[in-house]
Amino acid sequence: MTMLLRQRMEEETGAQVICCNSHAAARICLENEEFTLALTGLNLPDSPRGEIVALLGDFGVPTIVFTAMFDPEARERYAQKKIIDYIVKDGPRTVETVLQTVARILSNSAFTILVVDDARSARSGLVEILTRQNFRVLEAHSGKQALEILEAEEKIDLVVTDYHMPDMDGYELTRRIRETRSSEEMRIVGVSSSTDRWLSASFLKAGACDFMYRPFVPEELQCRIDNNIETLRQIQRLRYLADRDYLTGLANRRCFFEKTRQMEEARSLDNFSSVAILDIDHFKRINDTYGHEAGDRVLKMVADTLSEACAPAKHFAARLGGEEFALYLRNTDAFQAHSFCEQVRQQIEELVMEVNEREIAVTISIGVVETETGESFDNNLNAADQLLYLAKSNGRNRVYSTLTLPEAMAAANASAVAELF
């Protein structure tokens, strides 16, 4: 069982797993290493009565107890030792339960929770529980401070707020938060020691996602927080799938237009931006000659190159459809945009893909423009598309921008004259 768990955890979570078969071995490891999480049974050869849990608590390691039996008395006793969860070996899916629990706690580090309570002791208790669950936790002692933190911190996923606070009650804080952030972006859990049984309904109507009356059972609080975080995970996954091109992993057409319009609206007048449209040259020939599987590999190869090139400057790449891609280049004027696109063109030209012992060379054509203030984004995109058309008409495997427009027009006119004769 131990070796199976170790192998599965390393494969499925990417975590480094160290196994100890005794209390003494665990102590040596704890004295020499720092651990994010511990998974332990209760009975070890040199600690038959669960002493290992106390040892892990002494070193401040969040602990999951994995045991064959867990009666209510033992549950209460080990809860006092601040274990973060327990799992009973009660069926064939036990290993899967362990893996899911470990993966959940490790992934909690990606989520930030804001605890709002004017009472320091109550706030500290919540912070301690959530920190043991591996969340990033922030604190606010008033509704006003909570709003200031929310304005300064872009990434807060969940707010746990008390009701009774001197400057602003939790109901009003919830209502204010919901003016700018939906439940799809941020979950809110209300807590209160009030005896008013209508308070939970008031919180939920104001926009809270959950509510608990004090004194609460820490395990129940943990389950409610986990459920809300899991809802966020599912929303984020659905949003990711809705925004992604299934083949390349880049943003899809709908996402590109939605996000770029938002970025353009948020862009200040003294900042530049550019937009490019690119097309894989002779892509139909690749599909017809080598098959659609080879064509898919080419699309992925180009997408990976675009993604890698765009990452450092946080440019935005998307697949518009077929063999057509688009780039939104942040803080980039016409000269910088042309240079960037030329580098991308060269990188792709240097790529070689082997199919049936034959090498396929891939090239792209690009049209790029600096976005003009006052013009709609669609018009800027159409201008880039016209330059792409000129690039393909004048030989492919080249970048055309407003910097090369006279040259492009001259070449296009020469081609038209040649057709007359």
Coordinates of C-alpha atoms in Angstrom, one line a residue:
M1 CA 0.0 0.0 0.0
T2 CA 2.8 2.5 1.0
M3 CA 4.7 2.0 -2.3
L4 CA 1.5 2.3 -4.3
L5 CA 0.5 5.5 -2.6
R6 CA 4.0 7.0 -3.0
Q7 CA 4.1 6.1 -6.7
R8 CA 0.6 7.5 -7.4
M9 CA 1.2 10.7 -5.4
E10 CA 4.4 11.5 -7.2
E11 CA 2.9 10.8 -10.6
E12 CA -0.4 12.6 -10.1
T13 CA 0.6 15.6 -7.9
G14 CA 4.3 16.1 -8.9
A15 CA 5.2 16.2 -5.2
Q16 CA 8.3 14.8 -3.7
V17 CA 7.3 12.0 -1.3
I18 CA 9.4 10.7 1.5
C19 CA 8.4 7.5 3.3
C20 CA 9.2 6.7 7.0
N21 CA 8.4 3.4 8.6
S22 CA 8.9 4.4 12.2
H23 CA 8.6 7.2 14.7
A24 CA 12.3 7.5 15.0
A25 CA 12.8 7.8 11.2
A26 CA 10.1 10.4 11.0
R27 CA 11.8 12.5 13.7
I28 CA 15.1 12.5 11.8
C29 CA 13.3 13.6 8.6
L30 CA 11.4 16.3 10.4
E31 CA 14.7 17.7 12.0
N32 CA 16.3 17.9 8.5
E33 CA 13.5 18.8 6.1
E34 CA 10.5 21.1 5.8
F35 CA 7.3 19.4 4.8
T36 CA 4.1 20.8 3.3
L37 CA 1.9 17.9 4.4
A38 CA 2.1 14.5 6.2
L39 CA 0.0 11.4 5.7
T40 CA 0.3 9.0 8.6
G41 CA -1.3 5.9 10.2
L42 CA -1.8 5.8 14.0
N43 CA 0.1 2.7 14.8
L44 CA 3.9 2.5 14.2
P45 CA 6.2 -0.1 15.6
D46 CA 7.8 2.4 18.1
S47 CA 4.6 4.5 18.6
P48 CA 1.6 2.2 18.9
R49 CA -0.8 4.8 20.4
G50 CA -0.7 7.5 17.8
E51 CA 2.3 9.4 19.2
I52 CA 3.3 10.2 15.6
V53 CA 0.5 12.7 15.4
A54 CA 1.8 14.6 18.4
L55 CA 5.3 14.6 16.9
L56 CA 4.0 16.0 13.6
G57 CA 2.1 18.6 15.5
D58 CA 5.2 19.6 17.4
F59 CA 6.9 20.3 14.1
G60 CA 3.9 22.2 12.8
V61 CA 3.3 19.8 9.9
P62 CA -0.4 19.7 8.6
T63 CA -1.4 16.1 9.0
I64 CA -3.9 13.7 7.4
V65 CA -4.6 10.6 9.5
F66 CA -5.0 7.4 7.5
T67 CA -6.4 4.7 9.7
A68 CA -8.4 1.5 9.8
M69 CA -10.6 2.8 12.7
F70 CA -11.7 6.2 13.8
D71 CA -14.3 6.2 16.5
P72 CA -15.9 9.5 17.8
E73 CA -13.7 9.7 20.9
A74 CA -10.5 9.3 18.8
R75 CA -11.8 11.8 16.4
E76 CA -12.2 14.4 19.1
R77 CA -8.8 13.6 20.6
Y78 CA -7.0 14.0 17.3
A79 CA -8.9 17.1 16.3
Q80 CA -7.3 18.7 19.3
K81 CA -3.9 17.8 17.8
K82 CA -4.9 19.9 14.8
I83 CA -5.0 17.3 12.1
I84 CA -6.4 18.6 8.9
D85 CA -8.3 15.6 7.8
Y86 CA -8.7 11.9 8.5
I87 CA -9.4 9.0 6.1
V88 CA -10.8 5.6 7.1
K89 CA -9.6 2.5 5.2
D90 CA -13.1 1.3 4.5
G91 CA -13.3 0.2 0.9
P92 CA -11.6 -0.3 -2.5
R93 CA -11.7 3.4 -3.3
T94 CA -9.6 4.3 -0.2
V95 CA -6.4 5.0 -2.3
E96 CA -8.4 7.2 -4.6
T97 CA -9.8 9.1 -1.6
V98 CA -6.3 9.6 -0.2
L99 CA -4.9 10.9 -3.6
Q100 CA -7.8 13.3 -4.1
T101 CA -7.4 14.7 -0.5
V102 CA -3.7 15.2 -0.9
A103 CA -4.1 16.8 -4.3
R104 CA -6.8 19.1 -3.0
I105 CA -4.7 20.3 -0.1
L106 CA -1.6 20.8 -2.2
S107 CA -3.6 22.8 -4.8
N108 CA -5.1 25.0 -2.1
S109 CA -2.0 27.1 -2.2
A110 CA -3.3 28.6 -5.4
F111 CA -6.3 30.1 -3.6
T112 CA -6.4 33.2 -1.4
I113 CA -8.9 33.6 1.4
L114 CA -9.7 36.9 3.2
V115 CA -10.9 36.6 6.8
V116 CA -12.8 39.6 8.1
D117 CA -13.6 39.9 11.8
D118 CA -13.1 42.7 14.3
A119 CA -12.5 40.2 17.2
R120 CA -8.8 39.1 17.0
S121 CA -9.3 35.7 18.8
A122 CA -12.1 34.7 16.4
R123 CA -10.2 35.9 13.4
S124 CA -7.0 34.1 14.5
G125 CA -8.9 30.8 15.0
L126 CA -10.2 31.0 11.4
V127 CA -6.8 31.9 10.1
E128 CA -5.2 29.0 11.8
I129 CA -7.7 26.5 10.4
L130 CA -7.4 27.8 6.9
T131 CA -3.6 28.1 7.0
R132 CA -3.4 24.5 8.0
Q133 CA -5.4 23.7 4.9
N134 CA -2.6 25.3 2.8
F135 CA -4.5 28.3 1.7
R136 CA -2.9 31.8 1.4
V137 CA -4.8 33.7 4.1
L138 CA -5.2 37.5 4.6
E139 CA -6.8 39.3 7.5
A140 CA -9.0 42.4 7.9
H141 CA -10.3 43.7 11.2
S142 CA -13.1 45.8 9.7
G143 CA -15.3 46.0 6.6
K144 CA -13.5 49.1 5.5
Q145 CA -10.1 47.4 5.7
A146 CA -11.6 44.4 3.8
L147 CA -12.7 46.7 0.9
E148 CA -9.2 48.3 0.8
I149 CA -7.5 44.9 0.7
L150 CA -9.9 43.7 -2.0
E151 CA -9.1 46.8 -4.1
A152 CA -5.3 46.3 -3.7
E153 CA -5.3 42.5 -4.1
E154 CA -6.4 41.3 -7.5
K155 CA -6.4 37.6 -6.5
I156 CA -8.8 36.9 -3.7
D157 CA -11.0 33.9 -4.2
L158 CA -13.0 33.6 -1.0
V159 CA -14.1 36.0 1.8
V160 CA -15.1 34.7 5.2
T161 CA -16.8 37.5 7.1
D162 CA -18.4 38.0 10.5
Y163 CA -21.7 39.8 10.8
H164 CA -21.2 42.1 13.8
M165 CA -18.5 44.7 13.1
P166 CA -18.4 48.3 14.3
D167 CA -18.0 50.2 11.0
M168 CA -19.8 48.0 8.5
D169 CA -21.7 44.7 9.2
G170 CA -21.0 41.6 7.2
Y171 CA -24.3 41.9 5.3
E172 CA -23.3 45.4 4.0
L173 CA -19.8 44.2 3.2
T174 CA -21.2 41.3 1.2
R175 CA -23.5 43.7 -0.7
R176 CA -20.6 46.0 -1.5
I177 CA -18.4 43.2 -2.8
R178 CA -21.2 41.9 -5.0
E179 CA -21.3 45.3 -6.8
T180 CA -18.1 44.5 -8.5
R181 CA -17.4 40.8 -8.1
S182 CA -19.8 38.0 -9.0
S183 CA -20.0 34.6 -7.3
E184 CA -18.2 33.1 -10.3
E185 CA -15.2 35.2 -9.4
M186 CA -15.3 35.2 -5.6
R187 CA -17.2 33.1 -3.0
I188 CA -18.4 34.7 0.2
V189 CA -19.1 32.7 3.5
G190 CA -20.8 34.5 6.3
V191 CA -20.4 33.6 10.0
S192 CA -22.0 34.8 13.1
S193 CA -22.7 34.0 16.8
S194 CA -26.1 35.7 16.5
T195 CA -29.2 33.9 17.6
D196 CA -31.2 35.5 14.8
R197 CA -32.2 32.5 12.6
W198 CA -33.2 34.9 9.8
L199 CA -29.6 36.2 9.5
S200 CA -28.5 33.4 7.2
A201 CA -31.2 34.2 4.7
S202 CA -30.3 37.9 4.7
F203 CA -26.7 37.0 4.0
L204 CA -27.6 34.6 1.1
K205 CA -29.9 37.2 -0.4
A206 CA -27.1 39.8 -0.2
G207 CA -24.9 37.5 -2.3
A208 CA -23.2 35.2 0.1
C209 CA -22.7 31.6 -1.1
D210 CA -22.8 30.0 2.4
F211 CA -23.4 30.8 6.0
M212 CA -22.5 29.3 9.4
Y213 CA -23.6 30.0 12.9
R214 CA -21.0 30.0 15.7
P215 CA -19.8 28.0 17.5
F216 CA -19.1 25.9 14.5
V217 CA -17.4 22.5 14.2
P218 CA -14.0 23.1 12.5
E219 CA -14.5 20.0 10.4
E220 CA -17.8 21.4 9.1
L221 CA -16.2 24.8 8.3
Q222 CA -13.4 22.9 6.4
C223 CA -16.0 21.0 4.4
R224 CA -18.0 24.2 3.5
I225 CA -14.8 26.0 2.5
D226 CA -13.7 23.0 0.4
N227 CA -17.1 22.9 -1.3
N228 CA -16.9 26.6 -2.3
I229 CA -13.3 26.3 -3.5
E230 CA -14.2 23.2 -5.5
T231 CA -17.0 25.2 -7.1
L232 CA -14.5 27.9 -8.1
R233 CA -12.2 25.2 -9.5
Q234 CA -15.0 23.8 -11.6
I235 CA -16.0 27.3 -12.8
Q236 CA -12.4 28.0 -13.7
R237 CA -12.0 24.7 -15.6
L238 CA -15.3 25.3 -17.5
R239 CA -14.2 28.8 -18.3
Y240 CA -10.8 27.5 -19.5
L241 CA -12.4 24.9 -21.7
A242 CA -14.8 27.5 -23.1
D243 CA -11.9 29.9 -23.9
R244 CA -9.4 27.4 -25.4
D245 CA -8.9 26.0 -28.8
Y246 CA -9.2 22.2 -28.3
L247 CA -6.2 21.3 -30.5
T248 CA -3.6 23.9 -29.8
G249 CA -4.5 25.0 -26.3
L250 CA -4.3 28.7 -27.4
A251 CA -7.2 31.0 -26.8
N252 CA -10.1 30.5 -29.3
R253 CA -11.6 33.1 -31.6
R254 CA -14.4 34.2 -29.2
C255 CA -12.0 34.5 -26.3
F256 CA -9.5 36.6 -28.4
F257 CA -12.1 39.1 -29.4
E258 CA -13.5 39.3 -25.9
K259 CA -10.2 39.8 -24.1
T260 CA -8.6 42.1 -26.7
R261 CA -11.5 44.4 -26.6
Q262 CA -11.3 44.6 -22.8
M263 CA -7.5 45.2 -23.0
E264 CA -8.0 48.0 -25.6
E265 CA -10.7 49.6 -23.5
A266 CA -8.4 49.5 -20.4
R267 CA -5.3 50.8 -22.4
S268 CA -4.3 54.3 -21.6
L269 CA -3.8 56.8 -24.4
D270 CA -0.1 57.0 -23.9
N271 CA 0.4 53.2 -24.2
F272 CA 0.9 51.5 -27.6
S273 CA -0.5 48.2 -28.7
S274 CA -0.4 46.2 -32.0
V275 CA -2.4 43.4 -33.5
A276 CA -1.1 40.8 -36.0
I277 CA -2.8 38.1 -38.1
L278 CA -0.7 35.2 -39.4
D279 CA -1.4 32.3 -41.7
I280 CA 0.5 29.0 -42.3
D281 CA 1.7 29.0 -45.9
H282 CA 0.4 26.2 -48.1
F283 CA -1.3 24.5 -45.2
K284 CA -3.8 22.7 -47.5
R285 CA -0.9 21.2 -49.4
I286 CA 0.5 19.8 -46.1
N287 CA -2.9 18.2 -45.3
D288 CA -3.4 16.8 -48.8
T289 CA 0.2 15.5 -49.1
Y290 CA 0.9 14.2 -45.6
G291 CA -2.6 13.8 -44.0
H292 CA -4.6 15.6 -41.4
E293 CA -2.6 14.1 -38.6
A294 CA 0.5 15.8 -39.9
G295 CA -1.5 19.0 -40.4
D296 CA -2.5 18.9 -36.7
R297 CA 1.1 18.4 -35.6
V298 CA 2.1 21.5 -37.7
L299 CA -0.7 23.6 -36.0
K300 CA 0.5 22.5 -32.6
M301 CA 4.1 23.2 -33.4
V302 CA 3.2 26.8 -34.6
A303 CA 1.0 27.3 -31.6
D304 CA 3.7 26.2 -29.2
T305 CA 6.2 28.6 -30.8
L306 CA 3.7 31.5 -30.6
S307 CA 2.9 30.7 -27.0
E308 CA 6.6 30.6 -26.0
A309 CA 7.4 33.8 -27.9
C310 CA 4.5 35.7 -26.3
A311 CA 5.0 34.6 -22.7
P312 CA 7.8 37.0 -21.6
A313 CA 6.0 40.2 -22.6
K314 CA 2.5 38.8 -21.8
H315 CA 1.4 39.1 -25.4
F316 CA -1.8 37.3 -26.2
A317 CA -2.0 34.6 -28.9
A318 CA -5.0 32.8 -30.3
R319 CA -6.1 30.5 -33.0
L320 CA -8.9 32.1 -35.0
G321 CA -9.7 29.0 -37.0
G322 CA -8.1 26.7 -39.6
E323 CA -4.5 27.7 -40.1
E324 CA -5.1 31.3 -39.0
F325 CA -3.7 32.8 -35.8
A326 CA -3.8 36.2 -34.2
L327 CA -1.5 38.1 -31.8
Y328 CA -2.3 41.0 -29.5
L329 CA 1.0 42.7 -28.7
R330 CA 0.9 44.7 -25.5
N331 CA 3.0 47.9 -25.0
T332 CA 4.3 47.5 -28.6
D333 CA 4.5 50.2 -31.3
A334 CA 4.8 49.6 -35.0
F335 CA 8.6 49.2 -35.1
Q336 CA 8.6 46.8 -32.1
A337 CA 5.7 44.8 -33.5
H338 CA 7.3 44.4 -36.9
S339 CA 10.5 43.3 -35.2
F340 CA 8.7 40.8 -32.9
C341 CA 6.7 39.3 -35.8
E342 CA 9.9 39.0 -37.9
Q343 CA 11.5 37.0 -35.0
V344 CA 8.5 34.7 -34.8
R345 CA 8.6 34.2 -38.6
Q346 CA 12.3 33.2 -38.4
Q347 CA 11.7 30.9 -35.5
I348 CA 9.0 29.0 -37.4
E349 CA 11.0 28.9 -40.6
E350 CA 13.8 27.1 -38.7
L351 CA 11.4 24.4 -37.4
V352 CA 11.5 21.1 -39.1
M353 CA 9.0 18.3 -38.6
E354 CA 9.6 14.7 -39.8
V355 CA 6.7 12.7 -41.3
N356 CA 7.3 9.2 -42.7
E357 CA 11.1 9.9 -42.8
R358 CA 10.5 13.0 -44.8
E359 CA 11.1 16.5 -43.4
I360 CA 8.4 19.2 -43.6
A361 CA 9.5 22.8 -43.6
V362 CA 6.9 25.3 -42.3
T363 CA 6.6 29.0 -43.0
I364 CA 4.1 31.7 -42.1
S365 CA 3.0 35.0 -43.5
I366 CA 2.1 37.9 -41.1
G367 CA 0.2 41.2 -41.3
V368 CA 0.7 43.5 -38.4
V369 CA -0.5 47.0 -37.5
E370 CA -0.1 49.3 -34.5
T371 CA -3.7 49.9 -33.2
E372 CA -5.0 53.4 -33.9
T373 CA -6.7 55.2 -31.1
G374 CA -10.2 56.1 -32.1
E375 CA -10.5 53.2 -34.5
S376 CA -12.6 50.2 -33.5
F377 CA -10.7 47.0 -32.8
D378 CA -12.4 45.3 -35.7
N379 CA -11.0 48.0 -38.1
N380 CA -7.5 47.5 -36.8
L381 CA -7.8 43.8 -37.2
N382 CA -9.1 44.2 -40.8
A383 CA -6.1 46.4 -41.5
A384 CA -3.8 43.6 -40.3
D385 CA -5.8 41.1 -42.4
Q386 CA -5.2 43.2 -45.5
L387 CA -1.5 43.3 -44.9
L388 CA -1.5 39.5 -44.4
Y389 CA -3.2 39.2 -47.8
L390 CA -0.5 41.4 -49.4
A391 CA 2.2 39.3 -47.7
K392 CA 0.7 36.1 -49.1
S393 CA 0.2 37.7 -52.6
N394 CA 3.8 38.8 -52.7
G395 CA 5.6 35.5 -52.1
R396 CA 4.6 34.4 -48.6
N397 CA 7.0 33.7 -45.7
R398 CA 7.2 37.4 -44.9
V399 CA 6.0 40.1 -42.5
Y400 CA 4.1 43.1 -43.9
S401 CA 3.2 46.1 -41.7
T402 CA 2.6 49.8 -42.1
L403 CA 6.4 50.1 -42.3
T404 CA 6.5 48.0 -45.4
L405 CA 3.3 49.2 -46.9
P406 CA 4.8 51.2 -49.8
E407 CA 7.0 48.2 -50.8
A408 CA 3.9 46.0 -50.6
M409 CA 1.8 48.2 -52.7
A410 CA 4.5 48.5 -55.3
A411 CA 4.9 44.8 -55.5
A412 CA 1.1 44.3 -55.7
N413 CA 0.9 46.9 -58.6
A414 CA 3.7 45.2 -60.5
S415 CA 2.0 41.9 -60.2
A416 CA -1.3 43.4 -61.5
V417 CA 0.6 45.0 -64.5
A418 CA 2.3 41.7 -65.3
E419 CA -1.1 39.9 -65.5
L420 CA -2.2 42.4 -68.1
F421 CA 0.6 41.3 -70.4

